[in-house]
Amino acid sequence: MPGQLRKKQSYGGCTIDHLSPAKTDSWPKAINVVLSFEEALKLHLSLQARLMDINSLNRSTREGKAAAVNLCVYTDVNRITVNADKVK
């Protein structure tokens, strides 16, 4: 349809290295996490801080290559935390 702008469906994504605890059949296929602007900025700053720590590592070492971000979603208290982790 000429004259209409396409609405962006996604702002991006990434591949998950692993899930902890392991996936079960009772898991939902997807969970939507809706954040206010202020809370999204807090998450952005948390991710940025972890990524800056990873960026300061020497990526040619085993430790540097394995450094990862762990997003932990607590569904019972509506909270997301950003933690350090390592890929498998």
Short mmCIF file of N, CA, C and O in Angstrom, two decimals:
data_model
loop_
_atom_site.label_atom_id
_atom_site.label_comp_id
_atom_site.label_asym_id
_atom_site.label_seq_id
_atom_site.Cartn_x
_atom_site.Cartn_y
_atom_site.Cartn_z
N MET A 1 0.84 -1.17 0.00
CA MET A 1 0.00 0.00 0.00
C MET A 1 0.88 1.24 0.00
O MET A 1 1.55 1.51 0.99
N PRO A 2 0.88 1.99 -1.07
CA PRO A 2 1.70 3.19 -1.13
C PRO A 2 1.24 4.24 -0.13
O PRO A 2 0.07 4.37 0.16
N GLY A 3 2.21 4.96 0.41
CA GLY A 3 1.90 6.03 1.34
C GLY A 3 1.83 5.61 2.80
O GLY A 3 1.74 6.45 3.67
N GLN A 4 1.83 4.31 3.06
CA GLN A 4 1.77 3.85 4.44
C GLN A 4 3.16 3.42 4.89
O GLN A 4 3.89 2.75 4.16
N LEU A 5 3.51 3.80 6.10
CA LEU A 5 4.78 3.38 6.67
C LEU A 5 4.63 2.00 7.28
O LEU A 5 3.61 1.69 7.90
N ARG A 6 5.65 1.19 7.10
CA ARG A 6 5.64 -0.13 7.73
C ARG A 6 5.94 0.03 9.20
O ARG A 6 6.85 0.76 9.58
N LYS A 7 5.18 -0.63 10.05
CA LYS A 7 5.41 -0.57 11.48
C LYS A 7 6.46 -1.61 11.86
O LYS A 7 6.39 -2.75 11.42
N LYS A 8 7.42 -1.19 12.65
CA LYS A 8 8.49 -2.09 13.05
C LYS A 8 7.92 -3.16 13.98
O LYS A 8 7.24 -2.86 14.95
N GLN A 9 8.20 -4.41 13.68
CA GLN A 9 7.68 -5.52 14.47
C GLN A 9 8.59 -5.88 15.64
O GLN A 9 8.14 -6.35 16.65
N SER A 10 9.89 -5.67 15.47
CA SER A 10 10.85 -6.04 16.50
C SER A 10 12.02 -5.07 16.47
O SER A 10 12.39 -4.57 15.42
N TYR A 11 12.58 -4.82 17.63
CA TYR A 11 13.77 -3.98 17.73
C TYR A 11 15.03 -4.81 17.76
O TYR A 11 16.10 -4.29 18.00
N GLY A 12 14.93 -6.08 17.52
CA GLY A 12 16.10 -6.94 17.49
C GLY A 12 15.92 -8.13 18.41
O GLY A 12 14.92 -8.27 19.09
N GLY A 13 16.91 -8.95 18.44
CA GLY A 13 16.88 -10.13 19.27
C GLY A 13 18.24 -10.78 19.30
O GLY A 13 19.20 -10.26 18.73
N CYS A 14 18.33 -11.88 19.97
CA CYS A 14 19.59 -12.59 20.07
C CYS A 14 19.32 -14.06 20.36
O CYS A 14 18.19 -14.44 20.65
N THR A 15 20.35 -14.87 20.27
CA THR A 15 20.25 -16.29 20.54
C THR A 15 20.67 -16.58 21.97
O THR A 15 21.65 -16.02 22.46
N ILE A 16 19.96 -17.44 22.65
CA ILE A 16 20.25 -17.82 24.03
C ILE A 16 21.25 -18.97 24.03
O ILE A 16 21.07 -19.95 23.30
N ASP A 17 22.29 -18.87 24.84
CA ASP A 17 23.27 -19.95 24.94
C ASP A 17 22.68 -21.14 25.69
O ASP A 17 22.77 -22.26 25.24
N HIS A 18 22.09 -20.89 26.85
CA HIS A 18 21.44 -21.97 27.60
C HIS A 18 20.41 -21.38 28.55
O HIS A 18 20.46 -20.20 28.87
N LEU A 19 19.49 -22.22 29.00
CA LEU A 19 18.48 -21.82 29.96
C LEU A 19 18.71 -22.57 31.26
O LEU A 19 19.07 -23.74 31.24
N SER A 20 18.48 -21.88 32.36
CA SER A 20 18.66 -22.51 33.65
C SER A 20 17.51 -22.10 34.55
O SER A 20 17.28 -20.90 34.72
N PRO A 21 16.73 -23.00 35.11
CA PRO A 21 16.78 -24.45 34.98
C PRO A 21 16.38 -24.90 33.57
O PRO A 21 15.84 -24.11 32.81
N ALA A 22 16.61 -26.15 33.28
CA ALA A 22 16.35 -26.69 31.94
C ALA A 22 14.88 -26.56 31.56
O ALA A 22 13.99 -26.61 32.41
N LYS A 23 14.63 -26.42 30.26
CA LYS A 23 13.28 -26.28 29.74
C LYS A 23 12.47 -27.56 29.96
O LYS A 23 12.98 -28.66 29.81
N THR A 24 11.20 -27.37 30.30
CA THR A 24 10.29 -28.51 30.48
C THR A 24 9.10 -28.34 29.55
O THR A 24 8.91 -27.28 28.95
N ASP A 25 8.28 -29.38 29.43
CA ASP A 25 7.11 -29.32 28.55
C ASP A 25 6.06 -28.33 29.05
O ASP A 25 5.24 -27.86 28.27
N SER A 26 6.07 -28.01 30.35
CA SER A 26 5.05 -27.11 30.90
C SER A 26 5.40 -25.64 30.71
O SER A 26 4.62 -24.77 31.07
N TRP A 27 6.57 -25.33 30.15
CA TRP A 27 6.95 -23.94 29.92
C TRP A 27 6.08 -23.31 28.84
O TRP A 27 5.73 -23.97 27.86
N PRO A 28 5.74 -22.04 28.98
CA PRO A 28 5.05 -21.37 27.87
C PRO A 28 6.04 -21.13 26.73
O PRO A 28 7.25 -21.10 26.96
N LYS A 29 5.52 -20.95 25.51
CA LYS A 29 6.40 -20.71 24.37
C LYS A 29 7.06 -19.35 24.45
O LYS A 29 8.17 -19.16 23.96
N ALA A 30 6.38 -18.37 25.04
CA ALA A 30 6.94 -17.02 25.14
C ALA A 30 6.35 -16.31 26.35
O ALA A 30 5.22 -16.60 26.76
N ILE A 31 7.12 -15.40 26.90
CA ILE A 31 6.66 -14.55 27.99
C ILE A 31 6.93 -13.11 27.57
O ILE A 31 8.07 -12.76 27.26
N ASN A 32 5.91 -12.29 27.54
CA ASN A 32 6.07 -10.88 27.23
C ASN A 32 6.39 -10.13 28.51
O ASN A 32 5.73 -10.32 29.53
N VAL A 33 7.41 -9.29 28.46
CA VAL A 33 7.81 -8.47 29.61
C VAL A 33 7.59 -7.02 29.21
O VAL A 33 8.26 -6.50 28.31
N VAL A 34 6.63 -6.35 29.86
CA VAL A 34 6.30 -4.97 29.54
C VAL A 34 6.91 -4.07 30.61
O VAL A 34 6.71 -4.29 31.80
N LEU A 35 7.71 -3.08 30.16
CA LEU A 35 8.41 -2.19 31.07
C LEU A 35 8.00 -0.75 30.82
O LEU A 35 7.83 -0.35 29.66
N SER A 36 7.90 0.03 31.89
CA SER A 36 7.71 1.47 31.72
C SER A 36 9.01 2.07 31.19
O SER A 36 10.06 1.41 31.20
N PHE A 37 8.95 3.29 30.72
CA PHE A 37 10.14 3.94 30.18
C PHE A 37 11.25 4.00 31.23
O PHE A 37 12.41 3.67 30.94
N GLU A 38 10.91 4.37 32.45
CA GLU A 38 11.91 4.49 33.51
C GLU A 38 12.54 3.14 33.84
O GLU A 38 13.75 3.03 34.03
N GLU A 39 11.73 2.10 33.91
CA GLU A 39 12.25 0.77 34.22
C GLU A 39 13.07 0.23 33.05
O GLU A 39 14.07 -0.46 33.25
N ALA A 40 12.69 0.54 31.82
CA ALA A 40 13.47 0.13 30.65
C ALA A 40 14.84 0.81 30.67
O ALA A 40 15.85 0.19 30.31
N LEU A 41 14.90 2.07 31.10
CA LEU A 41 16.19 2.75 31.22
C LEU A 41 17.06 2.09 32.28
O LEU A 41 18.28 1.95 32.09
N LYS A 42 16.46 1.66 33.38
CA LYS A 42 17.23 0.96 34.43
C LYS A 42 17.81 -0.34 33.88
O LYS A 42 18.97 -0.67 34.14
N LEU A 43 17.00 -1.08 33.11
CA LEU A 43 17.47 -2.32 32.50
C LEU A 43 18.58 -2.03 31.50
O LEU A 43 19.60 -2.73 31.47
N HIS A 44 18.42 -0.99 30.72
CA HIS A 44 19.43 -0.59 29.74
C HIS A 44 20.76 -0.28 30.44
O HIS A 44 21.82 -0.74 30.01
N LEU A 45 20.71 0.47 31.53
CA LEU A 45 21.92 0.82 32.26
C LEU A 45 22.57 -0.42 32.89
O LEU A 45 23.80 -0.54 32.91
N SER A 46 21.76 -1.34 33.38
CA SER A 46 22.28 -2.58 33.96
C SER A 46 22.99 -3.41 32.89
O SER A 46 24.09 -3.92 33.12
N LEU A 47 22.36 -3.54 31.73
CA LEU A 47 22.98 -4.28 30.62
C LEU A 47 24.25 -3.59 30.16
O LEU A 47 25.26 -4.25 29.91
N GLN A 48 24.21 -2.29 30.06
CA GLN A 48 25.38 -1.54 29.62
C GLN A 48 26.54 -1.73 30.59
O GLN A 48 27.68 -1.91 30.16
N ALA A 49 26.25 -1.72 31.88
CA ALA A 49 27.31 -1.90 32.88
C ALA A 49 27.96 -3.28 32.74
O ALA A 49 29.19 -3.41 32.77
N ARG A 50 27.16 -4.32 32.56
CA ARG A 50 27.70 -5.66 32.39
C ARG A 50 28.49 -5.77 31.09
O ARG A 50 29.58 -6.36 31.05
N LEU A 51 27.97 -5.19 30.02
CA LEU A 51 28.66 -5.24 28.74
C LEU A 51 29.98 -4.48 28.79
O LEU A 51 30.97 -4.89 28.17
N MET A 52 30.04 -3.41 29.55
CA MET A 52 31.30 -2.67 29.71
C MET A 52 32.32 -3.53 30.47
O MET A 52 33.51 -3.50 30.15
N ASP A 53 31.85 -4.28 31.47
CA ASP A 53 32.76 -5.19 32.19
C ASP A 53 33.30 -6.27 31.25
O ASP A 53 34.48 -6.59 31.27
N ILE A 54 32.42 -6.84 30.42
CA ILE A 54 32.85 -7.85 29.46
C ILE A 54 33.83 -7.24 28.46
O ILE A 54 34.84 -7.85 28.11
N ASN A 55 33.55 -6.03 28.01
CA ASN A 55 34.41 -5.37 27.03
C ASN A 55 35.80 -5.09 27.59
O ASN A 55 36.77 -5.03 26.84
N SER A 56 35.91 -4.94 28.91
CA SER A 56 37.22 -4.67 29.51
C SER A 56 38.09 -5.93 29.59
O SER A 56 39.29 -5.83 29.84
N LEU A 57 37.47 -7.10 29.39
CA LEU A 57 38.23 -8.35 29.42
C LEU A 57 38.98 -8.55 28.11
O LEU A 57 38.58 -8.04 27.07
N ASN A 58 40.05 -9.32 28.16
CA ASN A 58 40.80 -9.69 26.97
C ASN A 58 40.04 -10.80 26.26
O ASN A 58 39.98 -11.93 26.74
N ARG A 59 39.43 -10.50 25.11
CA ARG A 59 38.58 -11.46 24.41
C ARG A 59 39.37 -12.61 23.78
O ARG A 59 38.78 -13.56 23.29
N SER A 60 40.71 -12.55 23.80
CA SER A 60 41.49 -13.66 23.25
C SER A 60 41.77 -14.72 24.32
O SER A 60 42.31 -15.77 24.01
N THR A 61 41.38 -14.46 25.57
CA THR A 61 41.56 -15.45 26.63
C THR A 61 40.31 -16.29 26.78
O THR A 61 39.22 -15.91 26.32
N ARG A 62 40.44 -17.42 27.44
CA ARG A 62 39.29 -18.30 27.68
C ARG A 62 38.22 -17.59 28.50
O ARG A 62 37.04 -17.68 28.20
N GLU A 63 38.66 -16.86 29.54
CA GLU A 63 37.71 -16.14 30.40
C GLU A 63 36.97 -15.06 29.61
O GLU A 63 35.75 -14.89 29.75
N GLY A 64 37.69 -14.33 28.77
CA GLY A 64 37.08 -13.28 27.97
C GLY A 64 36.07 -13.80 26.97
O GLY A 64 35.02 -13.20 26.75
N LYS A 65 36.39 -14.93 26.34
CA LYS A 65 35.48 -15.52 25.35
C LYS A 65 34.23 -16.09 26.01
O LYS A 65 33.16 -16.13 25.40
N ALA A 66 34.35 -16.56 27.25
CA ALA A 66 33.23 -17.21 27.92
C ALA A 66 32.33 -16.23 28.66
O ALA A 66 31.22 -16.59 29.08
N ALA A 67 32.75 -14.98 28.83
CA ALA A 67 31.95 -14.00 29.58
C ALA A 67 30.60 -13.80 28.93
O ALA A 67 30.49 -13.71 27.71
N ALA A 68 29.56 -13.73 29.75
CA ALA A 68 28.20 -13.62 29.23
C ALA A 68 27.33 -12.78 30.17
O ALA A 68 27.75 -12.43 31.27
N VAL A 69 26.13 -12.51 29.71
CA VAL A 69 25.12 -11.79 30.49
C VAL A 69 24.02 -12.78 30.86
O VAL A 69 23.56 -13.54 30.02
N ASN A 70 23.60 -12.76 32.11
CA ASN A 70 22.50 -13.59 32.58
C ASN A 70 21.36 -12.66 32.95
O ASN A 70 21.48 -11.88 33.89
N LEU A 71 20.26 -12.72 32.18
CA LEU A 71 19.05 -11.98 32.54
C LEU A 71 18.17 -12.93 33.35
O LEU A 71 17.72 -13.95 32.83
N CYS A 72 17.94 -12.60 34.58
CA CYS A 72 17.12 -13.45 35.45
C CYS A 72 15.77 -12.78 35.66
O CYS A 72 15.70 -11.66 36.17
N VAL A 73 14.70 -13.47 35.27
CA VAL A 73 13.34 -12.93 35.39
C VAL A 73 12.65 -13.64 36.56
O VAL A 73 12.47 -14.85 36.53
N TYR A 74 12.31 -12.85 37.56
CA TYR A 74 11.56 -13.36 38.71
C TYR A 74 10.09 -13.07 38.47
O TYR A 74 9.63 -11.95 38.64
N THR A 75 9.34 -14.09 38.05
CA THR A 75 7.94 -13.89 37.70
C THR A 75 7.06 -13.66 38.93
O THR A 75 6.02 -13.02 38.82
N ASP A 76 7.48 -14.15 40.10
CA ASP A 76 6.65 -14.00 41.29
C ASP A 76 6.72 -12.59 41.89
O ASP A 76 5.78 -12.16 42.56
N VAL A 77 7.81 -11.86 41.64
CA VAL A 77 7.95 -10.50 42.20
C VAL A 77 8.09 -9.44 41.10
O VAL A 77 8.42 -8.29 41.41
N ASN A 78 7.86 -9.83 39.84
CA ASN A 78 7.92 -8.90 38.70
C ASN A 78 9.24 -8.13 38.66
O ASN A 78 9.26 -6.91 38.67
N ARG A 79 10.34 -8.86 38.61
CA ARG A 79 11.67 -8.24 38.63
C ARG A 79 12.59 -8.93 37.64
O ARG A 79 12.50 -10.14 37.44
N ILE A 80 13.48 -8.15 37.02
CA ILE A 80 14.53 -8.67 36.16
C ILE A 80 15.86 -8.21 36.72
O ILE A 80 16.01 -7.04 37.07
N THR A 81 16.81 -9.12 36.83
CA THR A 81 18.15 -8.74 37.26
C THR A 81 19.14 -9.09 36.15
O THR A 81 18.92 -10.02 35.38
N VAL A 82 20.22 -8.33 36.10
CA VAL A 82 21.30 -8.57 35.15
C VAL A 82 22.49 -9.08 35.95
O VAL A 82 22.94 -8.41 36.89
N ASN A 83 22.98 -10.26 35.60
CA ASN A 83 24.05 -10.90 36.36
C ASN A 83 25.17 -11.34 35.42
O ASN A 83 24.96 -11.51 34.22
N ALA A 84 26.34 -11.57 36.00
CA ALA A 84 27.46 -12.12 35.25
C ALA A 84 27.30 -13.62 35.12
O ALA A 84 26.76 -14.29 36.01
N ASP A 85 27.75 -14.17 33.99
CA ASP A 85 27.70 -15.61 33.78
C ASP A 85 28.73 -15.97 32.72
O ASP A 85 29.46 -15.09 32.25
N LYS A 86 28.78 -17.25 32.37
CA LYS A 86 29.67 -17.74 31.32
C LYS A 86 28.89 -18.63 30.38
O LYS A 86 27.98 -19.34 30.80
N VAL A 87 29.25 -18.59 29.08
CA VAL A 87 28.60 -19.47 28.11
C VAL A 87 29.17 -20.87 28.29
O VAL A 87 30.27 -21.06 28.82
N LYS A 88 28.43 -21.87 27.83
CA LYS A 88 28.88 -23.26 27.94
C LYS A 88 29.83 -23.62 26.84
O LYS A 88 29.83 -23.08 25.78
#
